[in-house]
Every structure is written in C-alpha cells, then in structure tokens.
Amino acid sequence: MNTANDHEYRDAGGFIAEVIRSSRRKTADIRVEQGVVSVIVPTTLSTERIDELLAKKRQWIREKMLLHQEARPASTRRFVSGEAIPYLGRNYRLKVIDGPFKAPKLDKGRLVVSVPGGSNQPEMVRNAVIRWYRRRAEEKLPAKVQRLAPSVGVTPDRVEVRAFRSRWGSCSPKGQVAFNWRIMMAPNRVVDYVVIHELCHLIQHDHSPAYWREVARVMPDYAQWRDWLKDVSHELEV
C-alpha cells in the first residue's frame, strides 16, 4: 500500500498506519491517538523498514488501540453504509466498500470509505473517518484563521489541529492556536465561533467581560453559537 490522496499508508495487518515523513526526524516514532495509528519517520526511511517497525510494535499498538476503544465515550455509530456523517452542518451518507484501503472521499453526497473487510471492520472504518475529519480540519481551520484574524486584529504564529478530549481549542502565550478536529462535525458558523474564540484569547487571556466584548465585536451573535456548542457537544463524537 503506497499513497492515497497524497498521504502514505501501510496495511499493518488488522490496522492501517499513516506514514508521516519529516526531515526533522532522525528516528521513527509511533503514535496512537484516539485509536488512530501514525508513524513519524525520517524522509528517506524505506517502506520495508517501516513495515518491520510496525510488525515489531504490533502488540503494543493493538493494546493502545484497545485502551482507546474502552475509554472513549459511548457511541451509537456502527460505521456501516447509510449512516449519517456530519460535516460543517450537513449530513453525508457513509458508503463502506470492502477493498484495499483508500483515503475517504466525498462523492455525490456520500463519504466513501474503502477498507479490507468493509463493514466487518467497524474500527478500521471509524479510524478512516477520523483521519478524514483531521485532514479536513488541517485544510479548513488554518484558512479560517487566516480569514478571521484580521477582523480580530491578531496574527497567530502557528495553527495546529489536535485530539483534545474536553476542549474545542486552546491558545498559548506564544501566539499558537490549536483546535479539536471534532469541531468539523459542527455547523460552519459554530466553527467560526471557535476560531474567533481562540483568536480573541491572543488579546485577552481570560474570560473577563473585556474578553467577551472582543468576541462580540467580531461576532455579535456569538452567544447563539456558544450555546449551540454547549447543548450539542455531546453528539459530536465518532
């Protein structure tokens, strides 16, 4: 298995690992976040060596995946064809195909996922869907930050996408903002609110009245979307 939509993946026998090549890495690092496996490697490391590393750490990876599976919030999703997949306020229908792994893609109102075993491998389908959400977040959120930052009057140094457990975003004193990829399940206006929320923290680092005045200056109807997120956040799970 080589690349899918410009991203590199390896079928490690029971799970799919995303390969992230970095010129800053001198050694390989395997990570399991929310059950999704990534291996960060030096740019020139061969696929054969990557496969050897994944095989060597297979037991450890499986144990980590199981811990994530047991710890995550209960979900009614079965990851079978026909289920609704929310994205920026619209529901797309999941279409699961039994075949070689391919990065999920939107096609005529459906999110098409191809994994070995198809619907008989719900965890693999779930992991593919999570990867898809993260890719969309990595694509959309920096663009939103770039568009909204001038209105706030700030210039963040860095934008990151993370897998937060209980928050939608964060802001560091050094000017870095980070967002939870799950926010991509919310309506577009809610995503705007979360971005503006964190950008305003670059001006006010607390939740004082002065801070909320900054938010209201950029987004006068922010309370509507803040309340929506409070009321519906428990449903934004994969």
PDB file of C-alpha atoms in Angstrom, residues 5-191:
ATOM      1  CA  ASN A   5      -4.828  11.325  -1.806  1.00  0.00           C
ATOM      2  CA  ASP A   6      -1.156  12.340  -1.367  1.00  0.00           C
ATOM      3  CA  HIS A   7      -0.933  10.628   2.007  1.00  0.00           C
ATOM      4  CA  GLU A   8       1.025   7.465   2.656  1.00  0.00           C
ATOM      5  CA  TYR A   9      -0.470   4.489   4.489  1.00  0.00           C
ATOM      6  CA  ARG A  10       0.661   0.983   5.406  1.00  0.00           C
ATOM      7  CA  ASP A  11      -1.611  -2.004   5.975  1.00  0.00           C
ATOM      8  CA  ALA A  12      -0.127  -3.463   9.148  1.00  0.00           C
ATOM      9  CA  GLY A  13      -2.411  -6.477   9.415  1.00  0.00           C
ATOM     10  CA  GLY A  14      -5.566  -5.511  11.304  1.00  0.00           C
ATOM     11  CA  PHE A  15      -4.968  -1.783  11.328  1.00  0.00           C
ATOM     12  CA  ILE A  16      -3.905   0.976   8.962  1.00  0.00           C
ATOM     13  CA  ALA A  17      -0.942   3.170   9.889  1.00  0.00           C
ATOM     14  CA  GLU A  18      -0.455   6.605   8.367  1.00  0.00           C
ATOM     15  CA  VAL A  19       3.156   7.377   7.482  1.00  0.00           C
ATOM     16  CA  ILE A  20       4.294  10.938   8.121  1.00  0.00           C
ATOM     17  CA  ARG A  21       7.752  11.687   6.735  1.00  0.00           C
ATOM     18  CA  SER A  22       9.721  14.530   8.304  1.00  0.00           C
ATOM     19  CA  SER A  23      13.157  15.905   7.513  1.00  0.00           C
ATOM     20  CA  ARG A  24      13.461  16.811  11.205  1.00  0.00           C
ATOM     21  CA  ARG A  25      13.179  13.196  12.364  1.00  0.00           C
ATOM     22  CA  LYS A  26      16.255  11.034  12.857  1.00  0.00           C
ATOM     23  CA  THR A  27      14.365   8.105  14.384  1.00  0.00           C
ATOM     24  CA  ALA A  28      10.880   6.666  13.989  1.00  0.00           C
ATOM     25  CA  ASP A  29       8.057   7.452  16.416  1.00  0.00           C
ATOM     26  CA  ILE A  30       4.779   5.510  16.547  1.00  0.00           C
ATOM     27  CA  ARG A  31       1.719   7.266  17.968  1.00  0.00           C
ATOM     28  CA  VAL A  32      -1.792   6.060  18.728  1.00  0.00           C
ATOM     29  CA  GLU A  33      -4.291   8.909  19.158  1.00  0.00           C
ATOM     30  CA  GLN A  34      -7.964   8.062  19.664  1.00  0.00           C
ATOM     31  CA  GLY A  35      -7.270   4.651  18.174  1.00  0.00           C
ATOM     32  CA  VAL A  36      -5.641   6.058  15.029  1.00  0.00           C
ATOM     33  CA  VAL A  37      -2.085   4.905  14.313  1.00  0.00           C
ATOM     34  CA  SER A  38       0.587   7.199  12.873  1.00  0.00           C
ATOM     35  CA  VAL A  39       4.283   6.562  12.360  1.00  0.00           C
ATOM     36  CA  ILE A  40       6.549   9.601  12.033  1.00  0.00           C
ATOM     37  CA  VAL A  41       9.761   8.686  10.241  1.00  0.00           C
ATOM     38  CA  PRO A  42      12.815  10.270   8.579  1.00  0.00           C
ATOM     39  CA  THR A  43      12.144  11.311   4.998  1.00  0.00           C
ATOM     40  CA  THR A  44      14.265   8.590   3.390  1.00  0.00           C
ATOM     41  CA  LEU A  45      13.256   5.594   5.531  1.00  0.00           C
ATOM     42  CA  SER A  46      12.201   2.701   3.293  1.00  0.00           C
ATOM     43  CA  THR A  47       8.719   1.220   3.380  1.00  0.00           C
ATOM     44  CA  GLU A  48      10.280  -2.151   4.177  1.00  0.00           C
ATOM     45  CA  ARG A  49      11.840  -0.728   7.324  1.00  0.00           C
ATOM     46  CA  ILE A  50       8.538   0.953   8.264  1.00  0.00           C
ATOM     47  CA  ASP A  51       6.713  -2.372   7.871  1.00  0.00           C
ATOM     48  CA  GLU A  52       9.336  -4.040  10.096  1.00  0.00           C
ATOM     49  CA  LEU A  53       8.843  -1.401  12.790  1.00  0.00           C
ATOM     50  CA  LEU A  54       5.064  -1.776  12.698  1.00  0.00           C
ATOM     51  CA  ALA A  55       5.345  -5.571  12.879  1.00  0.00           C
ATOM     52  CA  LYS A  56       7.724  -5.322  15.828  1.00  0.00           C
ATOM     53  CA  LYS A  57       5.384  -2.986  17.731  1.00  0.00           C
ATOM     54  CA  ARG A  58       2.130  -4.669  16.638  1.00  0.00           C
ATOM     55  CA  GLN A  59       1.244  -5.997  20.097  1.00  0.00           C
ATOM     56  CA  TRP A  60       1.907  -2.645  21.761  1.00  0.00           C
ATOM     57  CA  ILE A  61      -0.133  -0.835  19.102  1.00  0.00           C
ATOM     58  CA  ARG A  62      -3.066  -3.244  19.475  1.00  0.00           C
ATOM     59  CA  GLU A  63      -3.050  -2.772  23.257  1.00  0.00           C
ATOM     60  CA  LYS A  64      -3.050   1.010  22.855  1.00  0.00           C
ATOM     61  CA  MET A  65      -5.907   0.829  20.349  1.00  0.00           C
ATOM     62  CA  LEU A  66      -7.918  -1.343  22.729  1.00  0.00           C
ATOM     63  CA  LEU A  67      -7.358   1.094  25.612  1.00  0.00           C
ATOM     64  CA  HIS A  68      -8.613   3.956  23.465  1.00  0.00           C
ATOM     65  CA  GLN A  69     -11.618   1.881  22.399  1.00  0.00           C
ATOM     66  CA  GLU A  70     -12.542   1.095  26.010  1.00  0.00           C
ATOM     67  CA  ALA A  71     -12.023   4.672  27.231  1.00  0.00           C
ATOM     68  CA  ARG A  72     -13.872   6.619  24.569  1.00  0.00           C
ATOM     69  CA  PRO A  73     -17.456   7.857  25.090  1.00  0.00           C
ATOM     70  CA  ALA A  74     -20.259   5.516  24.124  1.00  0.00           C
ATOM     71  CA  SER A  75     -21.421   5.927  20.545  1.00  0.00           C
ATOM     72  CA  THR A  76     -24.387   4.563  18.655  1.00  0.00           C
ATOM     73  CA  ARG A  77     -22.457   4.602  15.378  1.00  0.00           C
ATOM     74  CA  ARG A  78     -21.936   1.222  13.717  1.00  0.00           C
ATOM     75  CA  PHE A  79     -19.869   2.550  10.789  1.00  0.00           C
ATOM     76  CA  VAL A  80     -21.925   0.850   8.114  1.00  0.00           C
ATOM     77  CA  SER A  81     -23.289   2.133   4.819  1.00  0.00           C
ATOM     78  CA  GLY A  82     -26.167   4.577   5.200  1.00  0.00           C
ATOM     79  CA  GLU A  83     -25.120   6.172   8.475  1.00  0.00           C
ATOM     80  CA  ALA A  84     -25.073   9.962   8.645  1.00  0.00           C
ATOM     81  CA  ILE A  85     -21.664  11.635   8.852  1.00  0.00           C
ATOM     82  CA  PRO A  86     -21.977  15.324   9.861  1.00  0.00           C
ATOM     83  CA  TYR A  87     -19.573  17.801   8.295  1.00  0.00           C
ATOM     84  CA  LEU A  88     -19.841  21.593   8.635  1.00  0.00           C
ATOM     85  CA  GLY A  89     -23.586  21.457   9.214  1.00  0.00           C
ATOM     86  CA  ARG A  90     -24.510  18.964   6.527  1.00  0.00           C
ATOM     87  CA  ASN A  91     -25.044  15.218   6.816  1.00  0.00           C
ATOM     88  CA  TYR A  92     -23.308  12.943   4.333  1.00  0.00           C
ATOM     89  CA  ARG A  93     -24.182   9.265   3.975  1.00  0.00           C
ATOM     90  CA  LEU A  94     -21.428   6.788   4.696  1.00  0.00           C
ATOM     91  CA  LYS A  95     -20.695   4.246   1.980  1.00  0.00           C
ATOM     92  CA  VAL A  96     -18.408   1.417   3.101  1.00  0.00           C
ATOM     93  CA  ILE A  97     -16.599  -0.659   0.469  1.00  0.00           C
ATOM     94  CA  ASP A  98     -14.764  -3.934   1.028  1.00  0.00           C
ATOM     95  CA  GLY A  99     -11.457  -3.379  -0.758  1.00  0.00           C
ATOM     96  CA  PRO A 100      -7.910  -2.029  -0.441  1.00  0.00           C
ATOM     97  CA  PHE A 101      -7.595   0.910   1.900  1.00  0.00           C
ATOM     98  CA  LYS A 102      -8.201   4.275   0.251  1.00  0.00           C
ATOM     99  CA  ALA A 103      -8.432   7.643   1.907  1.00  0.00           C
ATOM    100  CA  PRO A 104     -12.140   8.540   2.289  1.00  0.00           C
ATOM    101  CA  LYS A 105     -13.592  10.985  -0.201  1.00  0.00           C
ATOM    102  CA  LEU A 106     -16.856  12.834  -0.721  1.00  0.00           C
ATOM    103  CA  ASP A 107     -18.771  11.732  -3.790  1.00  0.00           C
ATOM    104  CA  LYS A 108     -22.295  12.916  -4.627  1.00  0.00           C
ATOM    105  CA  GLY A 109     -23.359  13.453  -1.034  1.00  0.00           C
ATOM    106  CA  ARG A 110     -21.686  10.298   0.276  1.00  0.00           C
ATOM    107  CA  LEU A 111     -18.478   9.741   2.208  1.00  0.00           C
ATOM    108  CA  VAL A 112     -16.918   6.719   0.528  1.00  0.00           C
ATOM    109  CA  VAL A 113     -14.615   4.577   2.681  1.00  0.00           C
ATOM    110  CA  SER A 114     -12.752   1.545   1.325  1.00  0.00           C
ATOM    111  CA  VAL A 115     -11.102  -0.793   3.848  1.00  0.00           C
ATOM    112  CA  PRO A 116     -10.212  -4.501   3.831  1.00  0.00           C
ATOM    113  CA  GLY A 117     -13.233  -6.314   5.247  1.00  0.00           C
ATOM    114  CA  GLY A 118     -15.605  -3.387   4.745  1.00  0.00           C
ATOM    115  CA  SER A 119     -18.398  -3.200   7.340  1.00  0.00           C
ATOM    116  CA  ASN A 120     -16.966  -6.240   9.099  1.00  0.00           C
ATOM    117  CA  GLN A 121     -14.149  -3.960  10.276  1.00  0.00           C
ATOM    118  CA  PRO A 122     -16.004  -1.116  12.043  1.00  0.00           C
ATOM    119  CA  GLU A 123     -12.899   0.040  13.951  1.00  0.00           C
ATOM    120  CA  MET A 124     -10.953   0.345  10.714  1.00  0.00           C
ATOM    121  CA  VAL A 125     -13.835   2.297   9.140  1.00  0.00           C
ATOM    122  CA  ARG A 126     -14.005   4.544  12.218  1.00  0.00           C
ATOM    123  CA  ASN A 127     -10.277   5.229  12.057  1.00  0.00           C
ATOM    124  CA  ALA A 128     -10.548   6.095   8.371  1.00  0.00           C
ATOM    125  CA  VAL A 129     -13.389   8.528   9.125  1.00  0.00           C
ATOM    126  CA  ILE A 130     -11.352  10.157  11.903  1.00  0.00           C
ATOM    127  CA  ARG A 131      -8.425  10.590   9.508  1.00  0.00           C
ATOM    128  CA  TRP A 132     -10.783  12.211   7.030  1.00  0.00           C
ATOM    129  CA  TYR A 133     -12.062  14.670   9.646  1.00  0.00           C
ATOM    130  CA  ARG A 134      -8.495  15.519  10.681  1.00  0.00           C
ATOM    131  CA  ARG A 135      -7.444  16.149   7.085  1.00  0.00           C
ATOM    132  CA  ARG A 136     -10.417  18.444   6.555  1.00  0.00           C
ATOM    133  CA  ALA A 137      -9.559  20.254   9.803  1.00  0.00           C
ATOM    134  CA  GLU A 138      -5.925  20.661   8.732  1.00  0.00           C
ATOM    135  CA  GLU A 139      -7.158  22.109   5.451  1.00  0.00           C
ATOM    136  CA  LYS A 140     -10.042  24.309   6.609  1.00  0.00           C
ATOM    137  CA  LEU A 141      -9.019  25.652  10.013  1.00  0.00           C
ATOM    138  CA  PRO A 142      -5.786  27.437   9.012  1.00  0.00           C
ATOM    139  CA  ALA A 143      -7.744  29.033   6.148  1.00  0.00           C
ATOM    140  CA  LYS A 144     -10.419  30.214   8.582  1.00  0.00           C
ATOM    141  CA  VAL A 145      -7.768  31.592  10.921  1.00  0.00           C
ATOM    142  CA  GLN A 146      -6.176  33.492   8.054  1.00  0.00           C
ATOM    143  CA  ARG A 147      -9.556  34.917   7.031  1.00  0.00           C
ATOM    144  CA  LEU A 148     -10.769  35.876  10.514  1.00  0.00           C
ATOM    145  CA  ALA A 149      -7.535  37.007  12.185  1.00  0.00           C
ATOM    146  CA  PRO A 150      -7.522  40.469  10.548  1.00  0.00           C
ATOM    147  CA  SER A 151     -11.026  41.168  11.915  1.00  0.00           C
ATOM    148  CA  VAL A 152      -9.829  40.240  15.397  1.00  0.00           C
ATOM    149  CA  GLY A 153      -6.637  42.246  14.891  1.00  0.00           C
ATOM    150  CA  VAL A 154      -4.125  39.498  15.640  1.00  0.00           C
ATOM    151  CA  THR A 155      -1.564  37.395  13.784  1.00  0.00           C
ATOM    152  CA  PRO A 156      -1.112  33.923  15.300  1.00  0.00           C
ATOM    153  CA  ASP A 157       2.307  32.345  14.926  1.00  0.00           C
ATOM    154  CA  ARG A 158       1.045  28.815  14.397  1.00  0.00           C
ATOM    155  CA  VAL A 159      -2.175  26.866  13.861  1.00  0.00           C
ATOM    156  CA  GLU A 160      -2.441  23.227  14.959  1.00  0.00           C
ATOM    157  CA  VAL A 161      -5.077  20.502  14.869  1.00  0.00           C
ATOM    158  CA  ARG A 162      -5.183  18.210  17.893  1.00  0.00           C
ATOM    159  CA  ALA A 163      -7.227  15.483  19.534  1.00  0.00           C
ATOM    160  CA  PHE A 164      -8.391  17.268  22.685  1.00  0.00           C
ATOM    161  CA  ARG A 165     -10.618  15.266  24.981  1.00  0.00           C
ATOM    162  CA  SER A 166     -12.700  18.006  26.589  1.00  0.00           C
ATOM    163  CA  ARG A 167     -12.000  21.301  24.844  1.00  0.00           C
ATOM    164  CA  TRP A 168     -12.559  22.736  21.393  1.00  0.00           C
ATOM    165  CA  GLY A 169      -9.448  24.841  21.188  1.00  0.00           C
ATOM    166  CA  SER A 170      -6.526  26.380  23.015  1.00  0.00           C
ATOM    167  CA  CYS A 171      -4.282  29.416  22.817  1.00  0.00           C
ATOM    168  CA  SER A 172      -0.719  29.766  24.079  1.00  0.00           C
ATOM    169  CA  PRO A 173       1.005  32.958  25.265  1.00  0.00           C
ATOM    170  CA  LYS A 174       3.457  32.471  22.390  1.00  0.00           C
ATOM    171  CA  GLY A 175       0.721  33.076  19.849  1.00  0.00           C
ATOM    172  CA  GLN A 176      -0.102  29.484  18.916  1.00  0.00           C
ATOM    173  CA  VAL A 177      -3.723  28.415  18.489  1.00  0.00           C
ATOM    174  CA  ALA A 178      -4.911  24.816  18.341  1.00  0.00           C
ATOM    175  CA  PHE A 179      -8.274  23.271  17.543  1.00  0.00           C
ATOM    176  CA  ASN A 180     -10.033  19.979  18.149  1.00  0.00           C
ATOM    177  CA  TRP A 181     -10.611  18.184  14.827  1.00  0.00           C
ATOM    178  CA  ARG A 182     -14.087  17.157  16.029  1.00  0.00           C
ATOM    179  CA  ILE A 183     -15.314  20.726  15.562  1.00  0.00           C
ATOM    180  CA  MET A 184     -15.560  19.889  11.848  1.00  0.00           C
ATOM    181  CA  MET A 185     -18.729  17.966  12.742  1.00  0.00           C
ATOM    182  CA  ALA A 186     -20.418  21.223  13.755  1.00  0.00           C
ATOM    183  CA  PRO A 187     -22.105  23.821  11.515  1.00  0.00           C
ATOM    184  CA  ASN A 188     -19.803  26.233   9.747  1.00  0.00           C
ATOM    185  CA  ARG A 189     -20.865  29.184  11.916  1.00  0.00           C
ATOM    186  CA  VAL A 190     -20.003  27.243  15.073  1.00  0.00           C
ATOM    187  CA  VAL A 191     -16.542  26.578  13.675  1.00  0.00           C
TER     188      VAL A 191
END
